[in-house]
PDB file of C-alpha atoms in Angstrom:
ATOM      1  CA  VAL A   1      16.189 -11.058  18.762  1.00  0.00           C
ATOM      2  CA  PHE A   2      15.888  -7.803  20.755  1.00  0.00           C
ATOM      3  CA  LEU A   3      17.470  -5.878  17.622  1.00  0.00           C
ATOM      4  CA  GLU A   4      14.165  -6.445  16.091  1.00  0.00           C
ATOM      5  CA  TYR A   5      12.230  -3.959  18.209  1.00  0.00           C
ATOM      6  CA  GLY A   6      14.220  -1.140  16.931  1.00  0.00           C
ATOM      7  CA  SER A   7      16.769  -1.064  19.390  1.00  0.00           C
ATOM      8  CA  PHE A   8      20.432  -0.266  18.971  1.00  0.00           C
ATOM      9  CA  ALA A   9      22.930  -2.862  20.731  1.00  0.00           C
ATOM     10  CA  GLY A  10      19.961  -3.777  22.894  1.00  0.00           C
ATOM     11  CA  VAL A  11      19.393  -0.283  24.254  1.00  0.00           C
ATOM     12  CA  GLU A  12      16.376   1.248  23.532  1.00  0.00           C
ATOM     13  CA  ARG A  13      16.385   5.032  23.372  1.00  0.00           C
ATOM     14  CA  TRP A  14      13.041   5.014  25.138  1.00  0.00           C
ATOM     15  CA  SER A  15      10.769   2.623  26.887  1.00  0.00           C
ATOM     16  CA  PHE A  16       7.629   2.360  28.818  1.00  0.00           C
ATOM     17  CA  LEU A  17       8.950   1.228  32.309  1.00  0.00           C
ATOM     18  CA  THR A  18      11.599   2.610  34.333  1.00  0.00           C
ATOM     19  CA  ASN A  19      14.267   0.742  35.996  1.00  0.00           C
ATOM     20  CA  HIS A  20      12.421   0.865  39.394  1.00  0.00           C
ATOM     21  CA  ALA A  21       9.717  -1.068  37.633  1.00  0.00           C
ATOM     22  CA  ARG A  22      12.062  -3.710  36.276  1.00  0.00           C
ATOM     23  CA  VAL A  23      13.845  -4.203  39.438  1.00  0.00           C
ATOM     24  CA  LEU A  24      10.473  -4.626  41.119  1.00  0.00           C
ATOM     25  CA  LEU A  25       9.609  -7.191  38.654  1.00  0.00           C
ATOM     26  CA  CYS A  26      12.522  -9.140  39.062  1.00  0.00           C
ATOM     27  CA  ILE A  27      11.819  -9.187  42.832  1.00  0.00           C
ATOM     28  CA  ALA A  28       8.182 -10.239  42.218  1.00  0.00           C
ATOM     29  CA  ARG A  29       9.399 -13.107  39.999  1.00  0.00           C
ATOM     30  CA  ASP A  30      11.977 -14.346  42.483  1.00  0.00           C
ATOM     31  CA  PRO A  31      11.800 -13.141  45.959  1.00  0.00           C
ATOM     32  CA  GLY A  32      15.282 -14.703  46.570  1.00  0.00           C
ATOM     33  CA  VAL A  33      16.986 -12.891  43.680  1.00  0.00           C
ATOM     34  CA  ARG A  34      20.433 -11.647  44.108  1.00  0.00           C
ATOM     35  CA  LEU A  35      21.605  -8.148  43.370  1.00  0.00           C
ATOM     36  CA  ARG A  36      23.972  -9.372  40.556  1.00  0.00           C
ATOM     37  CA  GLU A  37      20.894 -11.151  38.793  1.00  0.00           C
ATOM     38  CA  ILE A  38      18.853  -8.022  38.983  1.00  0.00           C
ATOM     39  CA  ALA A  39      21.451  -6.019  37.535  1.00  0.00           C
ATOM     40  CA  ALA A  40      22.103  -8.229  34.660  1.00  0.00           C
ATOM     41  CA  SER A  41      18.358  -8.552  33.935  1.00  0.00           C
ATOM     42  CA  VAL A  42      17.721  -4.837  33.916  1.00  0.00           C
ATOM     43  CA  GLY A  43      21.130  -3.813  32.354  1.00  0.00           C
ATOM     44  CA  ILE A  44      22.437  -1.558  35.264  1.00  0.00           C
ATOM     45  CA  THR A  45      25.252  -1.898  37.788  1.00  0.00           C
ATOM     46  CA  GLU A  46      24.928  -3.564  40.863  1.00  0.00           C
ATOM     47  CA  ARG A  47      25.416  -0.375  42.652  1.00  0.00           C
ATOM     48  CA  SER A  48      22.420   1.169  40.749  1.00  0.00           C
ATOM     49  CA  ALA A  49      20.334  -1.884  41.553  1.00  0.00           C
ATOM     50  CA  TYR A  50      21.099  -1.691  45.317  1.00  0.00           C
ATOM     51  CA  GLY A  51      20.198   1.845  45.270  1.00  0.00           C
ATOM     52  CA  ILE A  52      16.773   1.169  43.597  1.00  0.00           C
ATOM     53  CA  VAL A  53      16.117  -1.657  45.893  1.00  0.00           C
ATOM     54  CA  THR A  54      16.850   0.747  48.821  1.00  0.00           C
ATOM     55  CA  GLU A  55      14.422   3.290  47.454  1.00  0.00           C
ATOM     56  CA  LEU A  56      11.741   0.673  46.836  1.00  0.00           C
ATOM     57  CA  ALA A  57      12.169  -0.581  50.561  1.00  0.00           C
ATOM     58  CA  ALA A  58      12.170   3.011  51.773  1.00  0.00           C
ATOM     59  CA  ALA A  59       8.838   3.667  50.095  1.00  0.00           C
ATOM     60  CA  GLY A  60       7.310   0.407  51.505  1.00  0.00           C
ATOM     61  CA  TYR A  61       7.003  -1.415  48.131  1.00  0.00           C
ATOM     62  CA  VAL A  62       9.561  -4.008  49.320  1.00  0.00           C
ATOM     63  CA  VAL A  63      10.303  -5.556  52.687  1.00  0.00           C
ATOM     64  CA  LYS A  64      13.714  -6.918  53.078  1.00  0.00           C
ATOM     65  CA  HIS A  65      14.455 -10.045  55.178  1.00  0.00           C
ATOM     66  CA  LYS A  66      17.837 -11.471  55.884  1.00  0.00           C
ATOM     67  CA  ASP A  67      18.063 -14.982  55.208  1.00  0.00           C
ATOM     68  CA  GLY A  68      21.674 -16.085  56.190  1.00  0.00           C
ATOM     69  CA  ARG A  69      23.774 -14.207  53.688  1.00  0.00           C
ATOM     70  CA  ARG A  70      21.077 -13.713  51.454  1.00  0.00           C
ATOM     71  CA  SER A  71      18.193 -11.214  51.329  1.00  0.00           C
ATOM     72  CA  ARG A  72      14.707 -12.143  50.578  1.00  0.00           C
ATOM     73  CA  TYR A  73      12.376  -9.797  49.616  1.00  0.00           C
ATOM     74  CA  GLN A  74       8.546  -9.463  49.754  1.00  0.00           C
ATOM     75  CA  VAL A  75       6.570  -7.270  47.423  1.00  0.00           C
ATOM     76  CA  GLN A  76       3.649  -5.426  49.094  1.00  0.00           C
ATOM     77  CA  ALA A  77       1.411  -5.941  46.412  1.00  0.00           C
ATOM     78  CA  HIS A  78      -1.658  -4.223  47.786  1.00  0.00           C
ATOM     79  CA  LEU A  79      -0.091  -0.779  47.699  1.00  0.00           C
ATOM     80  CA  PRO A  80      -1.074   1.812  44.947  1.00  0.00           C
ATOM     81  CA  LEU A  81       1.263   2.533  42.255  1.00  0.00           C
ATOM     82  CA  PRO A  82       3.541   5.565  43.020  1.00  0.00           C
ATOM     83  CA  GLU A  83       2.256   7.504  39.833  1.00  0.00           C
ATOM     84  CA  PRO A  84       0.828  10.687  40.391  1.00  0.00           C
ATOM     85  CA  GLY A  85      -2.857  10.777  39.661  1.00  0.00           C
ATOM     86  CA  SER A  86      -5.363   8.443  41.302  1.00  0.00           C
ATOM     87  CA  GLY A  87      -7.788   5.632  40.371  1.00  0.00           C
ATOM     88  CA  GLU A  88      -4.937   3.283  39.334  1.00  0.00           C
ATOM     89  CA  PRO A  89      -4.647  -0.400  40.224  1.00  0.00           C
ATOM     90  CA  ALA A  90      -2.557  -1.973  42.866  1.00  0.00           C
ATOM     91  CA  ILE A  91       0.957  -2.591  42.196  1.00  0.00           C
ATOM     92  CA  GLY A  92       0.389  -6.313  42.444  1.00  0.00           C
ATOM     93  CA  GLU A  93      -2.000  -6.263  39.753  1.00  0.00           C
ATOM     94  CA  VAL A  94       0.264  -4.299  37.402  1.00  0.00           C
ATOM     95  CA  LEU A  95       3.200  -6.807  38.258  1.00  0.00           C
ATOM     96  CA  ALA A  96       1.071  -9.831  37.595  1.00  0.00           C
ATOM     97  CA  VAL A  97       0.116  -8.658  34.166  1.00  0.00           C
ATOM     98  CA  LEU A  98       3.796  -7.955  33.366  1.00  0.00           C
ATOM     99  CA  ILE A  99       4.899 -11.351  34.646  1.00  0.00           C
ATOM    100  CA  GLY A 100       1.980 -13.625  33.930  1.00  0.00           C
ATOM    101  CA  ASP A 101       0.948 -13.169  30.347  1.00  0.00           C
ATOM    102  CA  SER A 102       4.195 -13.732  28.355  1.00  0.00           C
ATOM    103  CA  THR A 103       3.642 -15.444  25.241  1.00  0.00           C
ATOM    104  CA  ARG A 104       6.916 -17.186  25.409  1.00  0.00           C
ATOM    105  CA  GLN A 105       8.000 -17.325  28.826  1.00  0.00           C
ATOM    106  CA  GLN A 106      11.527 -18.815  28.503  1.00  0.00           C
ATOM    107  CA  ALA A 107      13.241 -21.060  31.031  1.00  0.00           C
ATOM    108  CA  ARG A 108       9.947 -21.968  32.762  1.00  0.00           C
ATOM    109  CA  GLY A 109       9.076 -24.976  30.535  1.00  0.00           C
ATOM    110  CA  ARG A 110       5.439 -25.787  30.592  1.00  0.00           C
ATOM    111  CA  SER A 111       4.285 -24.803  34.119  1.00  0.00           C
ATOM    112  CA  ALA A 112       0.790 -24.575  35.269  1.00  0.00           C
ATOM    113  CA  PRO A 113      -0.935 -21.631  33.534  1.00  0.00           C
ATOM    114  CA  PRO A 114      -0.916 -18.588  35.711  1.00  0.00           C
ATOM    115  CA  ARG A 115      -4.341 -17.784  37.390  1.00  0.00           C
TER     116      ARG A 115
ATOM    117  CA  VAL B   1      16.521   5.781  29.743  1.00  0.00           C
ATOM    118  CA  GLY B   2      14.597   6.404  32.688  1.00  0.00           C
ATOM    119  CA  SER B   3      16.276   7.049  36.039  1.00  0.00           C
ATOM    120  CA  GLY B   4      12.932   6.397  37.223  1.00  0.00           C
ATOM    121  CA  THR B   5      12.639   9.885  38.502  1.00  0.00           C
ATOM    122  CA  ARG B   6      10.327  12.494  37.426  1.00  0.00           C
ATOM    123  CA  ASP B   7       8.375  15.064  39.454  1.00  0.00           C
ATOM    124  CA  GLY B   8      11.348  16.503  41.534  1.00  0.00           C
ATOM    125  CA  GLY B   9      13.099  13.181  42.486  1.00  0.00           C
ATOM    126  CA  ARG B  10      10.025  11.157  43.242  1.00  0.00           C
ATOM    127  CA  TRP B  11      10.485   7.917  41.260  1.00  0.00           C
ATOM    128  CA  THR B  12       7.868   6.303  39.143  1.00  0.00           C
ATOM    129  CA  LEU B  13       7.260   2.995  37.494  1.00  0.00           C
ATOM    130  CA  LEU B  14       6.264   4.320  34.239  1.00  0.00           C
ATOM    131  CA  THR B  15       8.603   6.396  31.933  1.00  0.00           C
ATOM    132  CA  GLY B  16       7.003   9.600  30.094  1.00  0.00           C
ATOM    133  CA  HIS B  17       6.348   7.286  27.335  1.00  0.00           C
ATOM    134  CA  GLY B  18       4.440   4.945  29.448  1.00  0.00           C
ATOM    135  CA  HIS B  19       2.384   7.760  30.953  1.00  0.00           C
ATOM    136  CA  VAL B  20       1.422   9.218  27.374  1.00  0.00           C
ATOM    137  CA  LEU B  21       0.394   5.747  26.141  1.00  0.00           C
ATOM    138  CA  VAL B  22      -1.849   5.041  29.092  1.00  0.00           C
ATOM    139  CA  GLU B  23      -3.408   8.473  28.659  1.00  0.00           C
ATOM    140  CA  ILE B  24      -4.062   7.640  25.076  1.00  0.00           C
ATOM    141  CA  ALA B  25      -5.541   4.200  25.964  1.00  0.00           C
ATOM    142  CA  ARG B  26      -7.806   6.155  28.245  1.00  0.00           C
ATOM    143  CA  ASP B  27      -8.989   8.619  25.878  1.00  0.00           C
ATOM    144  CA  PRO B  28      -8.111   7.965  22.206  1.00  0.00           C
ATOM    145  CA  ALA B  29      -9.442  11.369  21.262  1.00  0.00           C
ATOM    146  CA  ALA B  30      -7.246  13.161  23.947  1.00  0.00           C
ATOM    147  CA  ARG B  31      -5.609  16.600  22.937  1.00  0.00           C
ATOM    148  CA  ILE B  32      -1.862  17.109  23.534  1.00  0.00           C
ATOM    149  CA  ARG B  33      -2.877  19.880  26.072  1.00  0.00           C
ATOM    150  CA  ASP B  34      -4.883  17.156  28.150  1.00  0.00           C
ATOM    151  CA  ILE B  35      -2.291  14.598  27.913  1.00  0.00           C
ATOM    152  CA  SER B  36       0.173  17.053  28.819  1.00  0.00           C
ATOM    153  CA  ALA B  37      -1.817  17.951  31.900  1.00  0.00           C
ATOM    154  CA  ALA B  38      -2.619  14.495  33.020  1.00  0.00           C
ATOM    155  CA  CYS B  39       1.276  13.331  32.612  1.00  0.00           C
ATOM    156  CA  ARG B  40       2.511  16.510  33.977  1.00  0.00           C
ATOM    157  CA  LEU B  41       5.004  16.874  30.792  1.00  0.00           C
ATOM    158  CA  THR B  42       5.089  19.860  28.642  1.00  0.00           C
ATOM    159  CA  GLU B  43       3.206  19.996  25.544  1.00  0.00           C
ATOM    160  CA  ARG B  44       6.317  19.835  23.655  1.00  0.00           C
ATOM    161  CA  THR B  45       7.459  16.735  25.103  1.00  0.00           C
ATOM    162  CA  VAL B  46       4.133  15.065  24.697  1.00  0.00           C
ATOM    163  CA  GLN B  47       4.369  15.877  21.048  1.00  0.00           C
ATOM    164  CA  ALA B  48       7.781  14.448  20.647  1.00  0.00           C
ATOM    165  CA  ILE B  49       6.535  11.226  22.663  1.00  0.00           C
ATOM    166  CA  VAL B  50       3.574  10.718  20.457  1.00  0.00           C
ATOM    167  CA  ALA B  51       5.728  10.998  17.369  1.00  0.00           C
ATOM    168  CA  ASP B  52       7.979   8.376  18.876  1.00  0.00           C
ATOM    169  CA  LEU B  53       4.935   6.155  19.651  1.00  0.00           C
ATOM    170  CA  GLU B  54       3.669   6.496  16.199  1.00  0.00           C
ATOM    171  CA  ALA B  55       7.174   5.965  14.439  1.00  0.00           C
ATOM    172  CA  ALA B  56       7.397   2.697  16.597  1.00  0.00           C
ATOM    173  CA  GLY B  57       3.912   1.508  15.550  1.00  0.00           C
ATOM    174  CA  TYR B  58       2.172   1.634  18.854  1.00  0.00           C
ATOM    175  CA  ILE B  59      -0.343   4.200  18.077  1.00  0.00           C
ATOM    176  CA  THR B  60      -1.806   5.375  14.430  1.00  0.00           C
ATOM    177  CA  ARG B  61      -3.089   8.873  14.237  1.00  0.00           C
ATOM    178  CA  THR B  62      -6.086   9.676  12.164  1.00  0.00           C
ATOM    179  CA  ARG B  63      -7.554  13.277  11.721  1.00  0.00           C
ATOM    180  CA  ALA B  64     -11.269  13.658  12.425  1.00  0.00           C
ATOM    181  CA  GLY B  65     -11.971  17.083  11.529  1.00  0.00           C
ATOM    182  CA  ARG B  66      -9.764  19.471  13.802  1.00  0.00           C
ATOM    183  CA  ARG B  67      -9.208  16.638  16.241  1.00  0.00           C
ATOM    184  CA  THR B  68      -6.895  13.765  16.232  1.00  0.00           C
ATOM    185  CA  ARG B  69      -7.879  10.123  17.289  1.00  0.00           C
ATOM    186  CA  TYR B  70      -5.457   7.617  18.254  1.00  0.00           C
ATOM    187  CA  ALA B  71      -5.753   3.914  17.635  1.00  0.00           C
ATOM    188  CA  LEU B  72      -3.436   1.753  19.829  1.00  0.00           C
ATOM    189  CA  ASP B  73      -2.000  -1.638  18.798  1.00  0.00           C
ATOM    190  CA  PRO B  74      -2.483  -3.745  21.938  1.00  0.00           C
ATOM    191  CA  GLY B  75      -0.241  -6.589  20.207  1.00  0.00           C
ATOM    192  CA  ARG B  76       2.926  -4.709  20.128  1.00  0.00           C
ATOM    193  CA  PRO B  77       5.640  -6.003  22.561  1.00  0.00           C
ATOM    194  CA  PHE B  78       7.511  -4.031  25.391  1.00  0.00           C
ATOM    195  CA  ARG B  79      10.816  -2.888  24.313  1.00  0.00           C
ATOM    196  CA  HIS B  80      13.242  -3.727  27.010  1.00  0.00           C
ATOM    197  CA  PRO B  81      14.966  -7.323  26.737  1.00  0.00           C
ATOM    198  CA  ALA B  82      13.769  -7.858  30.199  1.00  0.00           C
ATOM    199  CA  GLN B  83       9.974  -7.552  29.115  1.00  0.00           C
ATOM    200  CA  ALA B  84      10.585  -9.721  26.182  1.00  0.00           C
ATOM    201  CA  GLY B  85       7.524 -11.784  25.104  1.00  0.00           C
ATOM    202  CA  HIS B  86       5.025  -9.342  26.750  1.00  0.00           C
ATOM    203  CA  VAL B  87       2.677  -7.194  24.653  1.00  0.00           C
ATOM    204  CA  VAL B  88       1.303  -3.900  25.837  1.00  0.00           C
ATOM    205  CA  GLY B  89      -2.360  -4.707  25.579  1.00  0.00           C
ATOM    206  CA  PRO B  90      -3.182  -6.102  29.061  1.00  0.00           C
ATOM    207  CA  PHE B  91      -1.042  -3.633  30.715  1.00  0.00           C
ATOM    208  CA  LEU B  92      -2.661  -0.721  29.226  1.00  0.00           C
ATOM    209  CA  ALA B  93      -6.203  -2.139  29.651  1.00  0.00           C
ATOM    210  CA  LEU B  94      -5.281  -2.474  33.393  1.00  0.00           C
ATOM    211  CA  LEU B  95      -3.806   0.928  33.785  1.00  0.00           C
ATOM    212  CA  ALA B  96      -6.382   2.567  31.573  1.00  0.00           C
ATOM    213  CA  GLY B  97      -9.085   1.410  34.046  1.00  0.00           C
ATOM    214  CA  ASP B  98     -12.581   0.829  32.742  1.00  0.00           C
ATOM    215  CA  SER B  99     -11.852  -2.828  32.708  1.00  0.00           C
ATOM    216  CA  GLY B 100      -9.916  -2.188  29.575  1.00  0.00           C
ATOM    217  CA  ARG B 101     -12.798  -0.891  27.302  1.00  0.00           C
ATOM    218  CA  ALA B 102     -10.345   1.607  25.935  1.00  0.00           C
ATOM    219  CA  ALA B 103      -7.208  -0.345  25.354  1.00  0.00           C
ATOM    220  CA  SER B 104      -8.021  -4.053  24.270  1.00  0.00           C
ATOM    221  CA  PRO B 105     -10.728  -3.840  21.468  1.00  0.00           C
ATOM    222  CA  ALA B 106      -9.082  -0.942  19.612  1.00  0.00           C
ATOM    223  CA  PRO B 107      -7.773  -2.027  16.365  1.00  0.00           C
ATOM    224  CA  ALA B 108     -10.995  -3.784  14.529  1.00  0.00           C
ATOM    225  CA  PRO B 109     -12.305  -0.934  12.300  1.00  0.00           C
ATOM    226  CA  ARG B 110      -9.218   0.676  11.277  1.00  0.00           C
ATOM    227  CA  GLU B 111      -7.744  -2.128   8.962  1.00  0.00           C
ATOM    228  CA  HIS B 112     -10.388  -1.676   6.294  1.00  0.00           C
ATOM    229  CA  GLU B 113     -11.133   2.253   6.916  1.00  0.00           C
ATOM    230  CA  ALA B 114      -9.615   5.230   5.342  1.00  0.00           C
ATOM    231  CA  GLY B 115      -7.451   3.274   2.910  1.00  0.00           C
ATOM    232  CA  HIS B 116      -4.232   3.655   5.076  1.00  0.00           C
ATOM    233  CA  ALA B 117      -3.343   0.153   5.962  1.00  0.00           C
ATOM    234  CA  PRO B 118      -1.850   0.552   9.201  1.00  0.00           C
ATOM    235  CA  HIS B 119       1.746   0.031   8.440  1.00  0.00           C
ATOM    236  CA  ARG B 120       1.977  -3.056  10.228  1.00  0.00           C
ATOM    237  CA  VAL B 121       5.640  -2.443  10.446  1.00  0.00           C
ATOM    238  CA  VAL B 122       7.795  -5.479  10.136  1.00  0.00           C
ATOM    239  CA  LEU B 123       9.603  -4.148  13.183  1.00  0.00           C
ATOM    240  CA  GLN B 124      11.695  -1.615  11.852  1.00  0.00           C
ATOM    241  CA  ARG B 125      15.314  -1.082  12.803  1.00  0.00           C
ATOM    242  CA  PRO B 126      16.813   2.335  12.689  1.00  0.00           C
ATOM    243  CA  ALA B 127      18.015   3.596   9.547  1.00  0.00           C
ATOM    244  CA  GLY B 128      21.668   2.868   8.946  1.00  0.00           C
ATOM    245  CA  LYS B 129      22.085   0.393  11.628  1.00  0.00           C
ATOM    246  CA  PRO B 130      23.149  -3.255  10.561  1.00  0.00           C
TER     247      PRO B 130
END
């Protein structure tokens, strides 16, 4: 399916979002997500995923809680985007747009429409 | 594809392509020079990115006298599998601010105008790839 978008073997030459954004999206979707799942979804190694989560946490975008052997994450949705230049929306709004409006959200079945 | 760092090691959420597309959504008449300044990319890089965006059907360029105007296609999907099913319109509307005045209602006039049916690309694949 992804080949349709002009990709080569699933890898785009360019895209709009960085891997930091994709990792943050994984966490926003599922605060109990494992590094292994993040790595698979984003298409990076677990080591890279770990590095990115660490950077997100260091910048305050993600707060990490230990929950037994698992980590749970909390996205600080009110923070502004890290992008240079001001007047941009809070990170939570951006994540919501990227999570919420999918026209064919797989694996969710018919859940209640996102508000 | 983006390590996520630009501006000397500070990571970002948008790639250069993302930033350029947002700038165009903000101001469809923006000059390369303006985009370059806003995105902190060289003009040369912006030129290349604009060409990529056009080739992939995210924007259409129209000459208006000496200026270029851009029309966005808000219905085009994001490119990474992790964003499958999401189109760029709402994202651009949000980031371009102005309650999306710039991004969402873009494409209406251009279908009929100027005789160039915007090549509603049947999702092209790179030449030579099976």
